Amino acid sequence: MKKLIFQFILLFFAFTSLTIAQEKILVDAVEKARSEGFSGVILVAQEGKVLYQEAIGLRSFENLVALKKNDIFEMASVSKQFTAMMIMMCQEKGLLDYDDPVGKYLDIPYRGITIRQLLTHTSGVPDYQAVMDEHWDKSKLAGNPDILEYLNRYQPPMLFEPGEKYEYSNTGYVFLASIVEKATGRDFVELMREWIFQPLGMKNTDIRSPEAKAKVKNFAAGHIKNEAGEYVNANNFHSSDYTVWLGNRKGPGRVSSTALDLLLWDQALYTDQLVSQQTMELAYSPAKLNDGTRSYYGFGWELEPKSPLGKMVMHTGDNPGYKTIIVRYIEENKTIIILNNNYHPDMMRLVEAATLSLGKW
């Protein structure tokens, strides 16, 4: 999926004249998305300066509340870059090493896996959600200890040998959050607030429980169309139930934030405030597989070394009712952040238009 996104962006540049008024392309794309029902926040920045920001659509379709630029969205898998950062901070503090065996920190039935392989989705660990969906009592709330217990109890087989190939793994990032807790002796959520959100001034960013989210006035609910073609809260659908009964999991998702807070995060990654630039360069480096080939996922980032604007790192998120993306052209310090709360197909068209406009700005 993500490789297709890279290819699509590259093809878009290859077949589009850069002499077009690129700023207008973004404005026109946003207006077209608005007319087609897109709901979300679009932000484009260069060197931390906002070049364009727009909120269109509704925070609540049921109550017809308009979205605002600083509304809070569920980040879904965009959260993984924060989990990876926690591991990198632990490594710099001497609390762990990337090539440590996972078994040094966690009691799991899988051997030969390193922390590095969890970070780069090359570990081969099985999908925890399938096991939990089959066996867990969904009247109860599950967290990382429960996930680890059920993986030990039912022991689904490895998907492949560690390091053999890349396969996106939410389980790996559950393990990473649990490793942080083991290495530090601290709660992952509290530590992320202390190490990342608070120092960076990300006042609207947190890992929130469903109860906490309900108390946040400017939380943009995720929406999906019902059988009548009307957008309703995604929590009304059975397919969204896992976000409730897996509501205590840590690592693969659950960060909620705003576009402006994500820009603070983006800019901090150009400094040594969290970790050194040497460590960040490692995070942006492809993984080496057992056969010597490369896999273009670093530490919480999808990688594209030769985009039209130089080296690009990015990540998408996908939760019931939500689509999110952050695209960072790190050689030129240019950033695209799009947060969508009605799972709309126009999101990638907006990314393309924003990318093209950055070529001009």
Coordinates of C-alpha atoms in Angstrom, one line a residue:
M1 CA 0.0 0.0 0.0
K2 CA 2.6 2.5 1.1
K3 CA 5.0 1.6 -1.8
L4 CA 2.1 2.3 -4.2
I5 CA 1.8 5.8 -2.6
F6 CA 5.4 6.5 -3.2
Q7 CA 5.1 5.3 -6.8
F8 CA 2.0 7.4 -7.4
I9 CA 3.7 10.6 -6.1
L10 CA 6.7 9.9 -8.4
L11 CA 4.5 9.3 -11.4
F12 CA 2.6 12.5 -10.6
F13 CA 5.8 14.5 -10.9
A14 CA 7.0 12.7 -14.0
F15 CA 3.9 13.6 -16.0
T16 CA 3.0 17.0 -14.6
S17 CA 4.7 20.2 -15.9
L18 CA 6.3 22.2 -13.1
T19 CA 5.6 25.4 -14.9
I20 CA 1.9 25.2 -13.8
A21 CA 0.9 27.6 -11.0
Q22 CA 1.5 25.1 -8.3
E23 CA 0.0 27.0 -5.4
K24 CA -3.3 27.1 -7.3
I25 CA -3.2 23.4 -7.7
L26 CA -3.4 22.9 -4.0
V27 CA -6.1 25.4 -3.5
D28 CA -8.1 23.9 -6.3
A29 CA -7.6 20.4 -4.9
V30 CA -8.8 21.5 -1.5
E31 CA -11.9 23.1 -3.0
K32 CA -12.6 20.0 -5.0
A33 CA -12.2 17.8 -1.9
R34 CA -14.5 20.1 0.0
S35 CA -17.1 19.8 -2.8
E36 CA -16.8 16.0 -2.6
G37 CA -17.3 15.8 1.1
F38 CA -13.8 15.5 2.4
S39 CA -13.5 16.3 6.1
G40 CA -10.1 17.1 7.7
V41 CA -7.2 19.5 8.2
I42 CA -4.5 20.1 5.6
L43 CA -1.2 21.7 6.6
V44 CA 1.8 22.4 4.4
A45 CA 5.0 23.9 5.9
Q46 CA 8.6 24.8 5.0
E47 CA 11.3 25.1 7.7
G48 CA 8.6 25.0 10.3
K49 CA 6.7 28.0 8.8
V50 CA 3.1 27.2 7.8
L51 CA 2.6 28.0 4.1
Y52 CA -0.9 26.7 3.9
Q53 CA -3.4 25.4 6.5
E54 CA -7.1 24.7 6.0
A55 CA -9.8 22.9 7.9
I56 CA -12.8 21.7 5.9
G57 CA -15.7 19.5 6.8
L58 CA -17.2 18.6 10.2
R59 CA -15.9 17.7 13.6
S60 CA -19.2 16.0 14.2
F61 CA -21.5 15.1 11.3
E62 CA -24.4 14.3 13.7
N63 CA -24.3 17.7 15.4
L64 CA -23.1 19.6 12.3
V65 CA -20.1 21.1 14.2
A66 CA -17.5 22.6 11.8
L67 CA -13.9 21.4 12.0
K68 CA -11.3 23.9 13.3
K69 CA -7.6 23.9 12.4
N70 CA -6.5 22.9 15.9
D71 CA -9.0 20.0 16.3
I72 CA -7.6 16.7 17.7
F73 CA -7.6 13.6 15.6
E74 CA -6.7 10.0 16.2
M75 CA -3.3 9.4 14.6
A76 CA -3.6 5.6 14.2
S77 CA -0.3 4.2 12.9
V78 CA 1.3 7.6 12.6
S79 CA 1.8 6.9 16.4
K80 CA 4.5 4.3 15.5
Q81 CA 7.1 7.0 15.0
F82 CA 6.7 8.1 18.6
T83 CA 7.1 4.5 19.9
A84 CA 10.2 4.2 17.8
M85 CA 11.5 7.4 19.3
M86 CA 11.0 6.1 22.8
I87 CA 13.2 3.1 21.9
M88 CA 15.8 5.4 20.4
M89 CA 15.8 7.6 23.5
C90 CA 16.3 4.4 25.6
Q91 CA 19.2 3.4 23.5
E92 CA 20.9 6.7 23.8
K93 CA 20.4 6.5 27.6
G94 CA 22.1 3.1 27.6
L95 CA 19.0 1.2 28.7
L96 CA 19.0 -1.1 25.7
D97 CA 20.6 -1.9 22.4
Y98 CA 19.0 -2.2 19.0
D99 CA 20.4 -5.7 18.5
D100 CA 19.4 -7.0 21.9
P101 CA 17.2 -10.1 21.7
V102 CA 13.6 -9.4 22.5
G103 CA 13.7 -12.3 25.0
K104 CA 16.0 -10.3 27.2
Y105 CA 13.0 -8.0 28.1
L106 CA 9.9 -10.0 27.3
D107 CA 8.6 -13.5 28.0
I108 CA 7.4 -14.5 24.5
P109 CA 7.4 -17.8 22.7
Y110 CA 9.4 -16.5 19.7
R111 CA 13.2 -16.7 19.5
G112 CA 15.9 -15.0 17.5
I113 CA 14.2 -11.6 17.2
T114 CA 16.0 -8.4 17.9
I115 CA 14.6 -4.9 18.8
R116 CA 15.9 -3.6 15.5
Q117 CA 13.8 -6.2 13.6
L118 CA 10.7 -5.1 15.6
L119 CA 11.4 -1.5 14.6
T120 CA 11.7 -2.3 10.9
H121 CA 8.9 -4.8 10.6
T122 CA 11.2 -7.6 9.7
S123 CA 10.7 -9.8 12.8
G124 CA 8.1 -12.3 11.5
V125 CA 6.0 -12.2 14.7
P126 CA 2.3 -13.1 14.2
D127 CA -0.7 -10.8 14.3
Y128 CA -1.8 -10.3 17.9
Q129 CA -5.2 -9.0 17.0
A130 CA -6.3 -12.3 15.3
V131 CA -5.5 -14.2 18.5
M132 CA -7.3 -11.7 20.7
D133 CA -10.3 -11.5 18.5
E134 CA -10.7 -15.2 18.6
H135 CA -10.1 -15.8 22.3
W136 CA -10.4 -12.6 24.3
D137 CA -13.6 -11.8 26.4
K138 CA -14.6 -8.5 24.7
S139 CA -16.5 -7.3 27.7
K140 CA -13.1 -6.6 29.2
L141 CA -10.4 -4.1 28.2
A142 CA -7.1 -5.6 26.9
G143 CA -3.7 -4.1 27.2
N144 CA -0.1 -5.2 26.4
P145 CA 0.2 -7.7 29.3
D146 CA -3.0 -9.4 28.1
I147 CA -1.7 -9.5 24.5
L148 CA 1.6 -11.0 25.7
E149 CA -0.3 -13.6 27.9
Y150 CA -2.5 -14.7 25.0
L151 CA 0.4 -15.0 22.5
N152 CA 2.1 -17.2 25.1
R153 CA -1.0 -19.2 25.7
Y154 CA -2.0 -19.9 22.1
Q155 CA 1.4 -19.5 20.4
P156 CA 0.4 -18.7 16.8
P157 CA 3.4 -19.6 14.6
M158 CA 5.9 -17.1 13.3
L159 CA 5.1 -15.7 9.8
F160 CA 8.7 -16.1 8.6
E161 CA 12.2 -16.3 10.0
P162 CA 13.4 -13.0 11.6
G163 CA 15.1 -10.8 9.0
E164 CA 13.8 -12.8 6.1
K165 CA 11.5 -10.1 4.7
Y166 CA 9.4 -7.0 5.5
E167 CA 5.8 -7.4 6.7
Y168 CA 4.1 -4.6 8.6
S169 CA 3.4 -5.7 12.1
N170 CA 1.4 -4.1 14.9
T171 CA 2.5 -6.8 17.2
G172 CA 6.1 -5.7 16.9
Y173 CA 5.2 -2.2 18.1
V174 CA 3.2 -3.7 21.0
F175 CA 6.4 -5.5 21.9
L176 CA 8.4 -2.2 21.6
A177 CA 6.2 -0.3 24.0
S178 CA 6.5 -3.2 26.5
I179 CA 10.3 -3.3 26.1
V180 CA 10.4 0.5 27.0
E181 CA 8.4 -0.3 30.2
K182 CA 10.7 -3.2 31.1
A183 CA 13.9 -1.2 30.4
T184 CA 12.8 1.9 32.3
G185 CA 10.5 0.5 35.0
R186 CA 8.0 3.2 34.0
D187 CA 4.6 3.3 32.4
F188 CA 4.9 3.9 28.6
V189 CA 2.2 6.5 28.4
E190 CA 3.5 8.6 31.4
L191 CA 7.0 8.3 30.0
M192 CA 6.0 9.5 26.5
R193 CA 4.4 12.6 28.0
E194 CA 7.5 13.3 30.1
W195 CA 10.1 12.6 27.3
I196 CA 8.3 13.8 24.2
F197 CA 5.0 15.6 24.4
Q198 CA 5.7 18.0 27.3
P199 CA 9.3 19.0 26.3
L200 CA 8.1 19.8 22.7
G201 CA 5.1 21.8 23.9
M202 CA 2.7 19.4 22.2
K203 CA -0.1 20.5 24.5
N204 CA -2.9 18.9 22.5
T205 CA -1.2 15.5 22.1
D206 CA -1.6 12.5 24.3
I207 CA -2.4 8.8 24.5
R208 CA -6.0 9.0 25.6
S209 CA -8.5 6.5 26.9
P210 CA -12.0 6.5 25.4
E211 CA -13.3 8.3 28.5
A212 CA -10.6 10.9 28.2
K213 CA -11.3 11.5 24.5
A214 CA -15.0 12.0 25.3
K215 CA -14.1 14.9 27.6
V216 CA -12.1 16.7 24.9
K217 CA -14.4 19.2 23.3
N218 CA -12.4 19.6 20.1
F219 CA -11.9 15.9 19.4
A220 CA -12.8 15.2 15.8
A221 CA -14.7 12.0 15.7
G222 CA -14.1 9.4 13.0
H223 CA -17.0 8.9 10.6
I224 CA -18.0 6.2 8.1
K225 CA -21.0 6.0 5.8
N226 CA -23.9 3.9 6.8
E227 CA -26.2 2.0 4.4
A228 CA -28.1 5.1 3.6
G229 CA -24.9 6.8 2.5
E230 CA -24.8 9.2 5.5
Y231 CA -21.7 9.8 7.6
V232 CA -22.2 8.5 11.2
N233 CA -19.8 8.1 14.1
A234 CA -17.5 5.1 13.3
N235 CA -18.0 3.7 16.8
N236 CA -21.5 2.7 15.7
F237 CA -20.1 0.0 13.5
H238 CA -19.2 -3.5 14.7
S239 CA -15.9 -3.3 12.7
S240 CA -14.8 -0.5 15.1
D241 CA -15.3 -2.6 18.3
Y242 CA -11.6 -3.6 18.5
T243 CA -10.7 0.1 19.3
V244 CA -12.7 -0.3 22.5
W245 CA -11.8 -3.8 23.8
L246 CA -8.2 -3.3 22.8
G247 CA -8.3 0.2 24.2
N248 CA -5.4 -0.3 26.6
R249 CA -2.8 -1.4 24.1
K250 CA 0.3 0.7 23.8
G251 CA 2.8 1.1 20.9
P252 CA 1.1 0.6 17.5
G253 CA -1.4 3.4 17.8
R254 CA -3.6 5.5 20.1
V255 CA -1.7 8.8 20.0
S256 CA -4.1 11.7 19.3
S257 CA -2.9 15.0 18.1
T258 CA -3.3 18.1 16.0
A259 CA -1.7 19.2 12.7
L260 CA 0.2 22.0 14.5
D261 CA 1.4 19.7 17.3
L262 CA 2.7 17.3 14.6
L263 CA 4.6 20.2 13.1
L264 CA 6.3 20.9 16.4
W265 CA 7.3 17.2 16.4
D266 CA 8.5 17.4 12.8
Q267 CA 10.7 20.4 13.5
A268 CA 12.2 18.8 16.7
L269 CA 13.5 15.9 14.6
Y270 CA 15.9 18.4 12.9
T271 CA 17.5 19.1 16.3
D272 CA 19.2 17.2 19.1
Q273 CA 16.4 17.9 21.6
L274 CA 15.2 14.3 21.7
V275 CA 18.0 12.3 20.2
S276 CA 21.1 13.1 18.2
Q277 CA 21.1 13.6 14.4
Q278 CA 23.3 10.6 14.1
T279 CA 20.5 8.5 15.7
M280 CA 17.9 10.2 13.4
E281 CA 20.0 9.3 10.4
L282 CA 19.9 5.6 11.5
A283 CA 16.1 5.9 11.9
Y284 CA 15.9 7.0 8.2
S285 CA 18.1 4.2 7.0
P286 CA 16.7 1.0 5.2
A287 CA 16.8 -2.3 7.0
K288 CA 19.2 -5.0 5.7
L289 CA 17.5 -8.4 5.2
N290 CA 19.1 -11.8 5.6
D291 CA 19.8 -12.1 1.9
G292 CA 21.5 -8.7 1.8
T293 CA 18.7 -6.8 0.1
R294 CA 17.1 -3.7 1.6
S295 CA 13.8 -3.0 3.1
Y296 CA 12.7 0.6 3.0
Y297 CA 11.2 1.0 6.4
G298 CA 13.4 2.6 9.1
F299 CA 12.6 3.1 12.7
G300 CA 8.9 4.1 12.5
W301 CA 9.2 5.7 9.1
E302 CA 8.6 4.6 5.5
L303 CA 11.5 5.7 3.4
E304 CA 11.9 7.0 -0.2
P305 CA 15.5 8.1 -0.8
K306 CA 14.9 9.6 -4.2
S307 CA 11.6 11.5 -4.2
P308 CA 11.2 14.6 -6.5
L309 CA 12.2 16.8 -3.5
G310 CA 15.0 14.6 -2.2
K311 CA 15.0 12.1 0.6
M312 CA 11.4 11.6 1.9
V313 CA 10.2 9.9 5.0
M314 CA 6.5 9.4 5.8
H315 CA 3.9 7.4 7.6
T316 CA 0.2 6.8 7.2
G317 CA -2.5 6.0 9.7
D318 CA -5.7 4.1 9.3
N319 CA -8.4 3.7 12.0
P320 CA -12.2 3.3 11.7
G321 CA -13.3 6.7 10.3
Y322 CA -9.7 8.1 10.1
K323 CA -7.0 8.5 7.6
T324 CA -3.8 10.4 8.6
I325 CA -0.5 11.1 6.9
I326 CA 2.7 13.0 7.6
V327 CA 5.2 13.4 4.7
R328 CA 8.6 14.9 5.4
Y329 CA 11.1 16.0 2.7
I330 CA 14.0 16.1 5.1
E331 CA 16.6 17.5 2.8
E332 CA 14.5 20.6 2.2
N333 CA 12.7 20.7 5.5
K334 CA 9.3 20.6 3.8
T335 CA 6.3 19.0 5.5
I336 CA 2.8 17.8 4.6
I337 CA 0.3 16.8 7.3
I338 CA -3.2 15.7 6.5
L339 CA -5.7 14.5 9.1
N340 CA -9.0 13.1 7.8
N341 CA -12.0 12.1 9.9
N342 CA -14.4 10.6 7.4
Y343 CA -12.2 8.0 5.6
H344 CA -12.4 9.9 2.4
P345 CA -10.7 8.7 -0.9
D346 CA -9.5 12.3 -1.7
M347 CA -6.7 12.3 0.9
M348 CA -3.9 11.1 -1.5
R349 CA -5.0 13.5 -4.2
L350 CA -4.4 16.3 -1.6
V351 CA -1.0 14.8 -0.8
E352 CA -0.1 15.0 -4.5
A353 CA -1.3 18.6 -4.9
A354 CA 0.6 19.6 -1.7
T355 CA 3.7 17.9 -2.9
L356 CA 3.6 19.7 -6.2
S357 CA 3.0 23.0 -4.6
L358 CA 6.1 22.5 -2.4
G359 CA 8.1 22.2 -5.5
K360 CA 7.2 25.9 -6.2
W361 CA 7.2 27.4 -2.7

